[in-house]
Amino acid sequence: MNRKPLIETNPHLKDPAKYRKALIANVASSTAVETGAPVESIARILVESGQPSSVKKTSGSAR
């Protein structure tokens, strides 16, 4: 059975503007829980940064 990715089947993810807004809200609220910083300040930082920063890959375990 050929399964489509969620981004192709979920109507909320098809609109790039709505997807970005929901992604920022999700990341900001999750980060706020972990750091104790206000959600609004984290969301503002994410919006102002514009471009996602690249993630450095490490070789092996981070421990």
PDB file of C-alpha atoms in Angstrom:
ATOM      1  CA  MET A   1       0.000   0.000   0.000  1.00  0.00           C
ATOM      2  CA  ASN A   2       1.459   3.356  -1.094  1.00  0.00           C
ATOM      3  CA  ARG A   3       1.102   5.948   1.674  1.00  0.00           C
ATOM      4  CA  LYS A   4       1.342   9.683   1.077  1.00  0.00           C
ATOM      5  CA  PRO A   5       3.251  11.894   3.492  1.00  0.00           C
ATOM      6  CA  LEU A   6       1.150  13.829   5.986  1.00  0.00           C
ATOM      7  CA  ILE A   7       2.162  17.154   4.431  1.00  0.00           C
ATOM      8  CA  GLU A   8       0.428  16.075   1.188  1.00  0.00           C
ATOM      9  CA  THR A   9      -2.799  14.894   2.799  1.00  0.00           C
ATOM     10  CA  ASN A  10      -3.380  17.318   5.690  1.00  0.00           C
ATOM     11  CA  PRO A  11      -5.151  20.482   4.445  1.00  0.00           C
ATOM     12  CA  HIS A  12      -3.688  22.525   7.325  1.00  0.00           C
ATOM     13  CA  LEU A  13      -0.162  21.775   6.118  1.00  0.00           C
ATOM     14  CA  LYS A  14      -0.777  22.539   2.440  1.00  0.00           C
ATOM     15  CA  ASP A  15      -0.909  26.326   2.929  1.00  0.00           C
ATOM     16  CA  PRO A  16       2.713  27.444   3.535  1.00  0.00           C
ATOM     17  CA  ALA A  17       1.721  30.542   5.549  1.00  0.00           C
ATOM     18  CA  LYS A  18      -0.546  28.576   7.889  1.00  0.00           C
ATOM     19  CA  TYR A  19       2.048  25.809   8.161  1.00  0.00           C
ATOM     20  CA  ARG A  20       4.802  28.273   9.147  1.00  0.00           C
ATOM     21  CA  LYS A  21       2.572  30.010  11.704  1.00  0.00           C
ATOM     22  CA  ALA A  22       1.576  26.684  13.276  1.00  0.00           C
ATOM     23  CA  LEU A  23       5.175  25.468  13.280  1.00  0.00           C
ATOM     24  CA  ILE A  24       6.387  28.615  15.051  1.00  0.00           C
ATOM     25  CA  ALA A  25       3.609  28.310  17.645  1.00  0.00           C
ATOM     26  CA  ASN A  26       4.480  24.667  18.235  1.00  0.00           C
ATOM     27  CA  VAL A  27       8.229  25.228  18.561  1.00  0.00           C
ATOM     28  CA  ALA A  28       7.778  28.330  20.713  1.00  0.00           C
ATOM     29  CA  SER A  29       5.434  26.644  23.169  1.00  0.00           C
ATOM     30  CA  SER A  30       7.597  23.547  23.414  1.00  0.00           C
ATOM     31  CA  THR A  31      10.740  25.635  23.938  1.00  0.00           C
ATOM     32  CA  ALA A  32       8.952  27.737  26.571  1.00  0.00           C
ATOM     33  CA  VAL A  33       8.110  24.614  28.552  1.00  0.00           C
ATOM     34  CA  GLU A  34      11.738  23.480  28.440  1.00  0.00           C
ATOM     35  CA  THR A  35      13.390  26.850  29.132  1.00  0.00           C
ATOM     36  CA  GLY A  36      10.829  28.794  31.159  1.00  0.00           C
ATOM     37  CA  ALA A  37      11.006  31.729  28.730  1.00  0.00           C
ATOM     38  CA  PRO A  38       7.734  33.372  27.612  1.00  0.00           C
ATOM     39  CA  VAL A  39       6.156  31.877  24.494  1.00  0.00           C
ATOM     40  CA  GLU A  40       5.708  35.325  22.933  1.00  0.00           C
ATOM     41  CA  SER A  41       9.402  36.185  23.160  1.00  0.00           C
ATOM     42  CA  ILE A  42      10.453  32.874  21.622  1.00  0.00           C
ATOM     43  CA  ALA A  43       7.898  33.227  18.821  1.00  0.00           C
ATOM     44  CA  ARG A  44       9.125  36.784  18.127  1.00  0.00           C
ATOM     45  CA  ILE A  45      12.711  35.557  17.860  1.00  0.00           C
ATOM     46  CA  LEU A  46      11.675  32.798  15.460  1.00  0.00           C
ATOM     47  CA  VAL A  47       9.669  35.193  13.280  1.00  0.00           C
ATOM     48  CA  GLU A  48      12.400  37.842  13.219  1.00  0.00           C
ATOM     49  CA  SER A  49      15.118  35.358  12.324  1.00  0.00           C
ATOM     50  CA  GLY A  50      13.291  34.591   9.062  1.00  0.00           C
ATOM     51  CA  GLN A  51      15.514  31.790   7.864  1.00  0.00           C
ATOM     52  CA  PRO A  52      15.920  28.561   9.803  1.00  0.00           C
ATOM     53  CA  SER A  53      19.423  28.075  11.118  1.00  0.00           C
ATOM     54  CA  SER A  54      21.327  25.028  10.032  1.00  0.00           C
ATOM     55  CA  VAL A  55      21.816  22.191  12.458  1.00  0.00           C
ATOM     56  CA  LYS A  56      25.318  20.879  12.910  1.00  0.00           C
ATOM     57  CA  LYS A  57      25.606  17.134  12.597  1.00  0.00           C
ATOM     58  CA  THR A  58      27.879  15.454  15.070  1.00  0.00           C
ATOM     59  CA  SER A  59      29.592  12.178  14.497  1.00  0.00           C
ATOM     60  CA  GLY A  60      28.755   9.563  17.062  1.00  0.00           C
ATOM     61  CA  SER A  61      27.013  10.066  20.363  1.00  0.00           C
ATOM     62  CA  ALA A  62      26.663  13.514  21.904  1.00  0.00           C
ATOM     63  CA  ARG A  63      27.450  12.065  25.323  1.00  0.00           C
TER      64      ARG A  63
END
